[in-house]
Amino acid sequence: MQTLKRVLGIAALFFTTAQAADTAFINVNVVPMTEEVVHVSQTVVVSDGRITAIGDVDVTEIPDGAAVVDGTDRYVMPGLAEMHAHVPAADSPDLERVLNLFIANGVTQVRGMLGEPGHLELREKLAAGDLTGPALYTSGPSFNGRSVSDPKQAAAMVHEQHAAGYDFLKVHPGLTRAEFTAMVVAANDLGIRFAGHVPDDVGVPLALELGISTIDHLDGYMPELIAARQDPTGGVGGFFGVSLAGIADPGRIPAIADATLEAGTWNVPTQSLFVQVVDRTSAGVAANRPEMKYMPEATVGRWIDAQREISADLDPGVASRAIELRKKLILELQQRGAGLLLGSDAPQIFNVPGFSIHHELRYLVDAGLSPYEALLSGTVNTARWFGTEPESGTVEVGKRADLVVLDDNPLADIGNSRRVHGVMLRGRWLGRPELDALLRRYERAASPASSR
């Protein structure tokens, strides 16, 4: 594929020089994510893509010939995961941009929520290090009201996607209860997970009962906060139930949070997407963020138009209440132990890949999570969901060297997560100069927001 060949060329641009077999981060502060603590003045040694030593800077030996990275006054933590990403097709001219913007922001793993056949090869290229980009875990093409016509076809699609080698199934709106159930039966028989939206005909309680692995966008939760007899919309309520907020009862949140915990279902809130779409003030701020210069002008223009269309008839008071209800739900899920996973839905409306994950972290903290709890959703929790705890999610000896070095402590202020000094990707170090070079490839002179 031409795009894959082009990205391979970009990878060669940064990795043609001989890479040292070992790298040592000297005098760095370690945020291990095994507990809420910082180990100061450490040396972290990486060999052949694995962390081989962590210890006090005064006593930890540096291998002969190791590349040395000065970590003084800096903080190393695990690379972050984006658990709701839309990866362009393998032959898309946008692929290189999206992959590199993720890496430049410390995102070392993504879960692709709308897969296609080319993503299977892309996944292997990324895993082998042949391409510069985060590790990819991908769904197949989505199960939705247009792709599925009856229960028999739903089951057949499950078998096809399992045989093709996709990692999980993506659910979109539009499935009937019978189609959804047929998909679930086939998925459970084959041992493949399903995740994403909750179709209106299914509802959260049944989705939980049938074992949906993740619910994304908190989809379907708002209708559960109202009594059915009070709802004139039939439980739909527009963009993720926003228009139902005026009649929603926050007293119903604990029960649905408990049901989520009992089911073992994780949630990917994508709060950044929701707020930036329904809150006109937040949307105006988002449209003028500096990172918009890394997206094509036409893309940003479409985002502005889409946000205006969705929010045009939305009462600001109802939108504000919807945001607050979602914050309460996020906090309740966290406090009751129902798992949260970090995801922003990039690149969707105002969510520039990589940059948006740091906005999502801020929104989680605004909902009441501590910085440590928010970071868990993109490190330890994601490793648990992927089943890669022995390999990733923490900074420990033996773990894969997918790391991000920050210029300040993210546990003190979640805003420091965006202060990326460098990224180690499968043992390859990209310092600030290399990351800046990646970003310059996509930079425009100005954002179009002010002209629309």
Coordinates of C-alpha atoms in Angstrom, one line a residue, residues 134-436:
P134 CA 1.3 3.5 18.7
A135 CA 0.4 -0.1 19.1
L136 CA -3.0 -0.8 17.5
Y137 CA -5.8 -2.9 18.9
T138 CA -8.6 -2.9 16.3
S139 CA -12.2 -3.7 15.8
G140 CA -13.7 -4.9 12.6
P141 CA -16.2 -2.9 10.6
S142 CA -19.1 -1.9 12.8
F143 CA -22.4 -3.8 13.5
N144 CA -25.1 -1.2 12.9
G145 CA -28.5 -0.7 11.5
R146 CA -27.2 -0.6 7.9
S147 CA -24.6 -3.3 8.0
V148 CA -26.9 -5.9 9.8
S149 CA -30.2 -6.9 8.3
D150 CA -31.3 -9.8 10.5
P151 CA -30.0 -12.0 13.4
K152 CA -28.6 -14.6 11.1
Q153 CA -26.4 -12.0 9.3
A154 CA -25.3 -10.6 12.7
A155 CA -24.0 -14.0 13.7
A156 CA -22.3 -14.6 10.3
M157 CA -20.5 -11.2 10.6
V158 CA -19.1 -12.3 14.0
H159 CA -17.7 -15.5 12.5
E160 CA -16.2 -13.5 9.6
Q161 CA -14.5 -10.9 11.8
H162 CA -13.2 -13.5 14.2
A163 CA -11.7 -15.6 11.4
A164 CA -10.2 -12.4 9.9
G165 CA -8.3 -11.8 13.1
Y166 CA -9.9 -8.6 14.5
D167 CA -9.4 -8.0 18.2
F168 CA -13.0 -7.2 19.1
L169 CA -16.4 -6.2 17.6
K170 CA -17.6 -2.7 17.4
V171 CA -21.3 -1.9 18.0
H172 CA -23.0 1.2 16.6
P173 CA -26.6 2.3 16.9
G174 CA -29.5 0.7 14.9
L175 CA -29.3 -3.0 15.9
T176 CA -32.5 -4.6 17.0
R177 CA -32.6 -6.5 20.2
A178 CA -32.7 -9.8 18.3
E179 CA -29.8 -8.8 16.1
F180 CA -27.7 -7.7 19.1
T181 CA -28.5 -10.9 21.0
A182 CA -27.5 -13.0 18.0
M183 CA -24.2 -11.1 17.8
V184 CA -23.6 -11.7 21.5
V185 CA -24.3 -15.4 21.3
A186 CA -21.9 -15.9 18.4
A187 CA -19.3 -13.6 20.1
N188 CA -19.4 -15.6 23.3
D189 CA -19.2 -18.9 21.5
L190 CA -16.0 -17.7 19.8
G191 CA -14.5 -15.8 22.7
I192 CA -14.4 -12.3 21.1
R193 CA -15.4 -9.2 22.9
F194 CA -17.9 -6.6 21.8
A195 CA -17.9 -2.9 22.7
G196 CA -19.1 0.6 21.8
H197 CA -22.6 2.0 21.6
V198 CA -25.8 0.7 23.2
P199 CA -28.5 0.5 20.6
D200 CA -31.8 2.1 21.6
D201 CA -33.7 -1.1 21.2
V202 CA -31.3 -2.8 23.6
G203 CA -30.7 -0.4 26.5
V204 CA -28.0 -0.4 29.1
P205 CA -29.5 -3.0 31.5
L206 CA -29.7 -5.6 28.8
A207 CA -26.3 -4.7 27.3
L208 CA -24.8 -5.1 30.8
E209 CA -26.6 -8.4 31.3
L210 CA -25.3 -9.8 28.0
G211 CA -21.7 -8.8 28.8
I212 CA -20.8 -5.8 26.7
S213 CA -17.1 -5.2 27.3
T214 CA -17.0 -1.4 27.2
I215 CA -19.7 1.2 26.8
D216 CA -18.3 4.2 25.1
H217 CA -19.5 7.8 25.4
L218 CA -21.6 6.8 28.4
D219 CA -24.1 5.9 25.7
G220 CA -27.5 4.9 26.9
Y221 CA -27.0 5.9 30.5
M222 CA -29.1 9.1 30.4
P223 CA -32.3 7.3 29.6
E224 CA -31.7 5.2 32.7
L225 CA -31.9 8.3 34.8
I226 CA -35.5 9.0 34.0
A227 CA -38.8 7.1 34.6
A228 CA -40.1 5.9 31.3
R229 CA -43.5 7.5 31.8
Q230 CA -41.9 10.9 32.1
D231 CA -40.0 10.7 28.8
P232 CA -41.7 12.2 25.7
T233 CA -38.9 11.3 23.4
G234 CA -39.0 7.5 23.8
G235 CA -35.7 7.4 25.5
V236 CA -33.6 8.7 22.6
G237 CA -32.9 12.3 23.7
G238 CA -30.6 13.5 20.9
F239 CA -26.8 13.5 21.2
F240 CA -26.1 10.8 23.9
G241 CA -29.3 11.7 25.6
V242 CA -28.5 15.4 26.2
S243 CA -32.1 16.6 25.9
L244 CA -33.2 14.2 28.6
A245 CA -31.1 16.0 31.2
G246 CA -33.9 18.3 32.2
I247 CA -36.0 15.4 33.5
A248 CA -33.2 13.1 34.6
D249 CA -33.0 12.1 38.3
P250 CA -29.4 12.0 39.7
G251 CA -30.7 9.8 42.5
R252 CA -30.8 6.9 40.0
I253 CA -27.1 7.1 39.3
P254 CA -25.9 4.8 42.1
A255 CA -28.1 1.9 41.0
I256 CA -26.9 2.0 37.4
A257 CA -23.3 2.4 38.5
D258 CA -23.7 -0.7 40.8
A259 CA -25.2 -2.6 37.9
T260 CA -22.2 -1.7 35.7
L261 CA -19.8 -2.8 38.4
E262 CA -21.6 -6.1 38.8
A263 CA -21.5 -6.7 35.1
G264 CA -17.8 -6.1 34.9
T265 CA -18.3 -3.6 32.1
W266 CA -15.8 -0.8 31.6
N267 CA -16.7 2.8 30.4
V268 CA -14.9 5.1 28.1
P269 CA -16.6 8.4 28.8
T270 CA -15.2 10.6 26.0
Q271 CA -16.3 13.5 28.1
S272 CA -14.2 15.9 26.0
L273 CA -16.3 15.1 22.9
F274 CA -19.6 15.6 24.7
V275 CA -18.7 18.9 26.4
Q276 CA -17.2 20.3 23.2
V277 CA -20.3 19.5 21.2
V278 CA -23.1 20.5 23.5
D279 CA -21.5 23.5 25.4
R280 CA -21.2 26.4 23.0
T281 CA -18.7 28.2 25.2
S282 CA -16.5 25.2 25.4
A283 CA -16.8 24.6 21.7
G284 CA -15.7 28.1 20.9
V285 CA -12.6 27.6 23.1
A286 CA -11.9 24.2 21.5
A287 CA -12.1 25.5 18.0
N288 CA -9.3 28.0 18.7
R289 CA -6.9 25.8 20.5
P290 CA -3.3 25.9 19.2
E291 CA -3.4 22.3 18.2
M292 CA -6.0 23.0 15.5
K293 CA -3.1 24.1 13.3
Y294 CA -2.0 20.4 13.0
M295 CA -5.3 19.5 11.3
P296 CA -6.3 20.4 7.7
E297 CA -8.3 23.6 7.6
A298 CA -11.2 21.8 5.9
T299 CA -11.4 19.3 8.7
V300 CA -11.6 22.0 11.4
G301 CA -14.2 23.8 9.3
R302 CA -16.3 20.6 9.2
W303 CA -16.0 20.2 13.0
I304 CA -17.2 23.8 13.5
D305 CA -20.2 23.2 11.2
A306 CA -21.0 19.8 12.9
Q307 CA -20.9 21.3 16.4
R308 CA -23.2 24.2 15.4
E309 CA -25.7 21.8 13.8
I310 CA -25.9 19.5 16.7
S311 CA -26.2 22.2 19.3
A312 CA -28.4 24.6 17.4
D313 CA -31.7 23.8 19.1
L314 CA -30.2 22.8 22.4
D315 CA -31.2 24.7 25.5
P316 CA -27.9 25.9 27.2
G317 CA -29.4 25.1 30.7
V318 CA -30.2 21.6 29.7
A319 CA -26.8 21.2 28.1
S320 CA -25.1 22.4 31.3
R321 CA -27.2 20.0 33.4
A322 CA -26.3 17.1 31.1
I323 CA -22.6 17.8 31.6
E324 CA -23.0 17.9 35.4
L325 CA -25.0 14.6 35.4
R326 CA -22.3 12.9 33.4
K327 CA -19.7 14.2 35.8
K328 CA -21.7 12.7 38.7
L329 CA -21.9 9.4 36.8
I330 CA -18.2 9.3 36.0
L331 CA -17.3 10.0 39.6
E332 CA -19.9 7.4 40.9
L333 CA -18.5 4.7 38.5
Q334 CA -15.0 5.5 39.8
Q335 CA -15.9 5.5 43.4
R336 CA -17.9 2.2 43.2
G337 CA -15.0 0.5 41.4
A338 CA -16.6 0.2 37.9
G339 CA -13.7 0.6 35.5
L340 CA -13.0 3.7 33.6
L341 CA -10.8 3.8 30.4
L342 CA -9.2 6.8 28.9
G343 CA -10.6 7.8 25.5
S344 CA -11.5 11.0 23.7
D345 CA -12.8 9.9 20.3
A346 CA -10.0 11.3 18.2
P347 CA -10.1 12.6 15.5
Q348 CA -13.7 13.6 15.9
I349 CA -15.2 17.1 16.6
F350 CA -12.4 19.3 18.1
N351 CA -10.4 16.2 19.2
V352 CA -7.0 16.5 17.6
P353 CA -5.2 13.1 18.0
G354 CA -3.0 12.9 21.0
F355 CA -3.7 16.4 22.2
S356 CA -7.3 15.5 23.0
I357 CA -6.3 12.8 25.4
H358 CA -4.9 15.5 27.7
H359 CA -8.1 17.4 27.6
E360 CA -9.9 14.2 28.5
L361 CA -7.7 13.7 31.5
R362 CA -8.6 17.3 32.6
Y363 CA -12.3 16.5 32.2
L364 CA -11.9 13.4 34.4
V365 CA -10.3 15.5 37.1
D366 CA -13.0 18.1 36.8
A367 CA -15.5 15.3 37.4
G368 CA -13.8 14.6 40.8
L369 CA -11.1 12.1 40.0
S370 CA -7.6 12.7 41.4
P371 CA -4.8 13.1 38.8
Y372 CA -3.6 9.7 39.8
E373 CA -7.1 8.1 39.3
A374 CA -7.4 9.9 35.9
L375 CA -4.0 8.6 34.8
L376 CA -4.9 5.1 35.9
S377 CA -7.6 5.1 33.3
G378 CA -5.0 5.4 30.6
T379 CA -2.3 3.2 32.0
V380 CA -3.0 0.4 34.5
N381 CA -6.7 0.1 33.6
T382 CA -6.0 -0.2 29.9
A383 CA -3.5 -2.9 30.5
R384 CA -6.1 -4.7 32.6
W385 CA -8.6 -4.4 29.8
F386 CA -6.1 -5.5 27.1
G387 CA -4.9 -8.3 29.4
T388 CA -1.3 -7.0 29.1
E389 CA -0.6 -6.3 32.7
P390 CA 2.7 -8.4 32.7
E391 CA 3.8 -6.3 29.7
S392 CA 2.6 -2.7 30.2
G393 CA 0.7 -0.1 32.3
T394 CA 3.4 0.6 34.9
V395 CA 7.1 1.5 35.1
E396 CA 8.6 -1.6 36.5
V397 CA 11.5 -3.9 35.7
G398 CA 10.5 -6.3 33.0
K399 CA 7.8 -4.1 31.5
R400 CA 7.8 -3.0 27.8
A401 CA 9.5 0.3 27.4
D402 CA 6.6 2.4 26.2
L403 CA 7.3 5.5 28.3
V404 CA 6.7 9.3 28.3
V405 CA 9.0 11.8 30.0
L406 CA 7.3 14.9 31.3
D407 CA 8.7 18.3 32.3
D408 CA 6.7 18.3 35.6
N409 CA 4.8 16.1 37.9
P410 CA 1.4 14.9 36.5
L411 CA 0.3 13.8 40.0
A412 CA 0.5 17.4 41.3
D413 CA -1.3 18.9 38.3
I414 CA -2.9 16.9 35.6
G415 CA -2.1 19.7 33.1
N416 CA 1.5 18.5 33.3
S417 CA 0.6 15.4 31.3
R418 CA 0.8 17.5 28.2
R419 CA 4.3 18.8 28.9
V420 CA 6.0 16.0 27.0
H421 CA 9.8 16.1 26.9
G422 CA 10.1 12.9 25.0
V423 CA 8.6 9.5 24.2
M424 CA 10.1 6.0 24.3
L425 CA 8.2 3.8 21.9
R426 CA 9.1 0.1 22.1
G427 CA 12.5 1.1 23.3
R428 CA 13.1 3.8 20.7
W429 CA 13.7 7.2 22.1
L430 CA 12.1 10.3 20.5
G431 CA 13.3 13.4 22.3
R432 CA 11.8 16.9 22.0
P433 CA 13.6 17.8 18.8
E434 CA 12.4 14.7 17.1
L435 CA 8.8 15.3 18.3
D436 CA 8.9 18.9 17.2

